[in-house]
C-alpha cells in the first residue's frame, strides 16, 4: 500500500486533504490557503497567511540573478519547453542562494536544542546560550548565517519591520529573542555591528510560528517560479539570451591555466 | 545592454516593475497580486484575481500522478535536494499533462484567427467556423483538445461553473461562445456527446480575459510546485519511494521482446 | 506487468540486454559498445562505432555556450549538487541548439518518404524530389535545416570529411545523395551557395546507417554531459559564476519598456 | 575576464584543451579519451582508460530503478522533450544512490589524511588507522560507506576482480590496502563479515589512481545518461509510464494519517 494523505481522486472528483476541489475549495479559498492546506495539512490563520504572502512576494524576483539567467539561457536553446527553462532556474536554489532562510533557521533550531526542556527561557539564559554558540562557532571557524549587512550596519529596516509585525501579531517568541541576543554576542565577538538581517529575521519568525526550516525553502521555491516564468515570457518577447552568450564569449579567455 | 523590465535592485532595495518591495508591496499586496505584476506588468482586477486563484488551486495536486511520483523517486535518491526533486516533477508538465490548457487555448486562438477582423461575431458566424474547424480536423485526423469526458457525457459540472462565473463577472465572450459551438459541431460529427470539459472551459476563459495560452501553462507550473513540495515533505516523513521502486521491480518482466 | 527489455538484476547480478555485466561486459566491451547495446539492443559494427565516437566527441564542448553557462550559474547557487548543475545545462538541448541534428534528420526522413517504395532511387529521382521539397519549403516559408554556413560558403570541410568516411566505410547512401541534391536545389533557389553543413551531413550519415533522428540527439546529450561536468569541475576550482552574474547585472538596464 | 580552459572556438574551429576538434581529435581519439581530456586536462593512460570504461559501463543501467522510472514518468507527460526526461532521471543521482562511490571515496580520503605525511605507510600503520576510524565511527554512530553485502558475505566477486586488475596494472596502492584493513577492523567490530563491496573497491581504485571522489560521480552521471536514453526510447516504443501510474494509483490509500 502506498499511503499518501495529500490529494487524490478520480476523473470526476479531486480531493486535497479530504476537501473536494470543486465543492469546498474553488472560489472559497485562495491559493495561499490551499497551498498551506496541501503542505501543512491545515488552513493558515491570519498571521501565518501574512507570513506566507510576504515570503512568497519576497522570493519572486531579484533581477538578473543566476536563476533568472539560467532560465533565459535554457529557453534560448529550448524555446519550446517552458517547464524545462523554469526547472533549470530552480535548480540553482541550493545552499548558497535562495535557500539561505532554511540554512539560518536550521542553525537557530539546532542551537536552541540546548534549551529544549525550558518552557520559557529568560533573557539571561538566551544570552548565555548566544555567547556559547558564538564561542563554538569561532572555535570551529563556522560562519553564523543570518547576521551582518553590507550597508545597514546599524540595523536592517526589514528586520525592524519583521519585529514589529511579530509583536503586533503576538508571535514574538524565543527564536526571535535568541536571534537578537546572538546579534549582540556576535557583534561583541567580531568588534563591529553584526545586525540580524532579513534572512535571519525571516528564519526566526518561521520558527516562532512553529514552522520548519524546510517550509521556508519551500516558499522560496514557489515564489521564485513566478519570477522565472516572468523572465521566460520576457525572453520570448525581448530576448537577451543571445546577448548574454555573446557577452560571455567576448569576455572569455581561453588558453592554458 | 541587457534590457529587462521585471525586477532588480541593489543589496538594499529590490524593485519589481518599478515598485519597491519593502515600501510598496510587502503587507500591501498578496502573492497573486505580485505574481501578476511580475509576469504581466500590472496588478489584476477582481475577475482576473479570481481566475488566477482558481487556476492555481486547481493545479496544486491530483494525487500520485506522474509528476508527484517523479518528485518522490528523485527525493528518494537525493534527499538533500528539495529543488532537484521539485524540478524533476515539473519536467513532466509537457504536452500531454499539465500543459493541456495551453494546448487547448492555442487551438482555439488559431481557429479564431479566421474571425480576426470581426469585432462582434454572430452566433451564426461562430457556428460556421466551428463546422469548418471540425471538418478540417477530421480531414487532418487531428484531435480537438478540450472536449469530451469519460463520465460527464452530458456536461462537465466544472464547465457549468466556469460559464456561470464568466457571466457573473461579465467576461463571457467570443472564445467561450465559440467553444460551445465547437462542442455542438463535434458532437454532431462523432455521433456522441462531446461536452466542453474543464480544460476547454479554462482555455476559453483565459482567452476571453485577454490572456495568452502560455499564461495558462505558467499558472499550472506555479500551482503544481506547491503540490510537489507537499509530496516531497510527505516523502521525508512517511516515505513510499522505496515501495514504488519495489512494486515496479516486482511487476517488471525482463527478457527479449 | 511492466515489460522492459533493457536491463535488470538483483543485488548480485546486473544484466543488460541479457548480458551479465561482470561476466560478459566489463573489460570485454568499452562504453561505446555497451551504450549501443543498451540503447539499440546490439553491439555496433566498426562503422557505427566510428560514427558514435565522432558524434560523442563533437558534442562534448563548444566553450562558454548557453548550456555551459547554465551549468556554472546553477552550481554557483547549489555547489553541493553536481547532478543539478549538469541537469540544468542539459535542459537547453532543445530545438535551437544541441538538438539540430535530430531536426535536420527528421526533415530529410520525412522528405524521403516520397520515395519509400523505390529500392534504389536514381539521381534524377532525387533531384526532382529535392526541387519539389525546396519549392514547398519556400511556399510554406519553412527553413530547411542543415544547409548554409557563415564562413565556408563553398563547402564545409567537415562535410567533405563525413562524405569521405561514408564512402570509405561503404555506407554512402540515399540520404547523403539526397542531401547533396538538396544543397544544389537550395543554392539555385536562393541564388547563393547553400552547402550541406556539419549538422546536415551528420543527419544524412545517421539515416544512411539506419539510425533514427532521435539517436542523433541522444548522442549529443551523452557527449555534452561530459563537457558540462568539465565546466562544473572548473567552476569549483576557478569560479566565474559570480563574474557572469556581475557582468549581467552591470550590463542590465531596468526601467519601463 | 572569464577564464575558462576547457574549450572554445568560432563557428569554424572548435578547440578542446588546445586541440583542434577536426584536425586532432575526430577519428584519432575515442570518446573516453576526449572525455578525459576535457575533464582532467589530459589523455588517459591505459589503466585509467580501463577504469573509466568499466565505471561508465557499470553505471549505464540497473533496470527499473528510481532514475529510470523518473525518466519514463516524465516522458509520459512531456514526450516531446528527451532532454527533460533525461534530466529528471539524472536529478536522483544524489547522496543515496548513484553517488555512493563519491561518498565512499570522500570517506577514505578524509580518513587517510591522518597519514598525509607518510610516503609509504606500513600495514601496521594502516591497521592502526583502520581501528581508530572504526572506533570513531562507532562513537559518532556513523556508518562507514563501501562495506557489507546482502549476499556475498564472504567477499564480493567484483572486489576480487578490481583487486586483480589493480595488481595487474600496477596501481594497487595505499587506499586499497587501507580499505582491506578497514574491512577487517569493521568485521571484528560488528562481529560478522563486512567485506569491501563493489562501491568501496571502486572508491579505493579511484583514489589510488590519483583521481578525485567527484570524478567517480561524474562517470556515474555520464554512464547513466546512456541508460536513461535507452529507457526513454523504450518508453516511446513500448510505453509503461501509464501502467506505473495506474499501479501507484491502485495501490494508493488516501485518507487521514
Coordinates of N, CA, C and O in Angstrom, one line a residue, chain B residues 11 58-59 96 105 117 137 155-156 193 207 214-215 222 228 234 244 253-254:
Chain B
X11 N 21.8 45.6 -3.0 CA 21.6 44.8 -1.7 C 20.5 45.4 -0.8 O 20.0 44.7 0.1
X58 N -6.5 24.8 -8.6 CA -6.8 23.5 -9.4 C -5.6 22.7 -9.7 O -5.6 21.5 -9.8
X59 N -4.5 23.4 -9.9 CA -3.2 22.8 -10.3 C -2.4 22.1 -9.2 O -1.5 21.3 -9.5
X96 N 1.4 16.5 -22.8 CA 0.3 15.5 -22.5 C -0.5 15.8 -21.2 O -1.7 15.6 -21.2
X105 N -6.1 26.2 -25.5 CA -6.2 27.7 -25.8 C -5.5 28.0 -27.1 O -6.0 28.8 -27.9
X117 N -10.9 40.0 -38.0 CA -11.4 41.4 -38.3 C -12.8 41.7 -37.8 O -13.2 42.8 -37.8
X137 N -10.3 19.3 -39.0 CA -9.6 18.4 -38.1 C -9.9 17.0 -38.4 O -9.0 16.1 -38.3
X155 N -22.2 16.8 -19.9 CA -21.8 18.2 -19.5 C -21.0 18.1 -18.2 O -21.4 17.5 -17.2
X156 N -19.8 18.7 -18.2 CA -18.9 18.7 -17.1 C -19.4 19.8 -16.1 O -19.5 20.9 -16.5
X193 N -22.1 12.7 -27.5 CA -21.9 14.0 -26.8 C -20.4 14.2 -26.6 O -19.7 13.4 -26.1
X207 N -8.7 33.1 -22.7 CA -8.7 33.9 -23.9 C -9.7 35.1 -23.8 O -9.4 36.2 -24.3
X214 N 0.0 30.6 -23.0 CA 1.2 30.3 -22.2 C 1.0 30.7 -20.7 O 1.6 30.2 -19.8
X215 N 0.2 31.8 -20.5 CA -0.1 32.2 -19.2 C -0.8 31.1 -18.4 O -0.6 30.9 -17.2
X222 N 3.2 27.1 -11.5 CA 3.3 27.7 -10.2 C 2.5 26.9 -9.2 O 3.0 26.6 -8.1
X228 N 4.0 19.6 -5.4 CA 5.2 18.8 -5.4 C 6.0 18.9 -4.1 O 6.5 18.0 -3.6
X234 N 6.0 15.0 2.5 CA 5.4 13.8 3.0 C 6.3 12.6 2.8 O 6.4 11.7 3.6
X244 N 7.5 2.2 -4.2 CA 7.2 2.3 -5.6 C 8.3 1.6 -6.4 O 8.0 0.9 -7.4
X253 N 9.1 -7.4 -16.0 CA 9.4 -8.7 -16.6 C 10.5 -8.4 -17.7 O 10.3 -7.7 -18.6
X254 N 11.7 -9.0 -17.4 CA 12.8 -8.7 -18.3 C 12.8 -9.8 -19.4 O 11.8 -10.5 -19.6

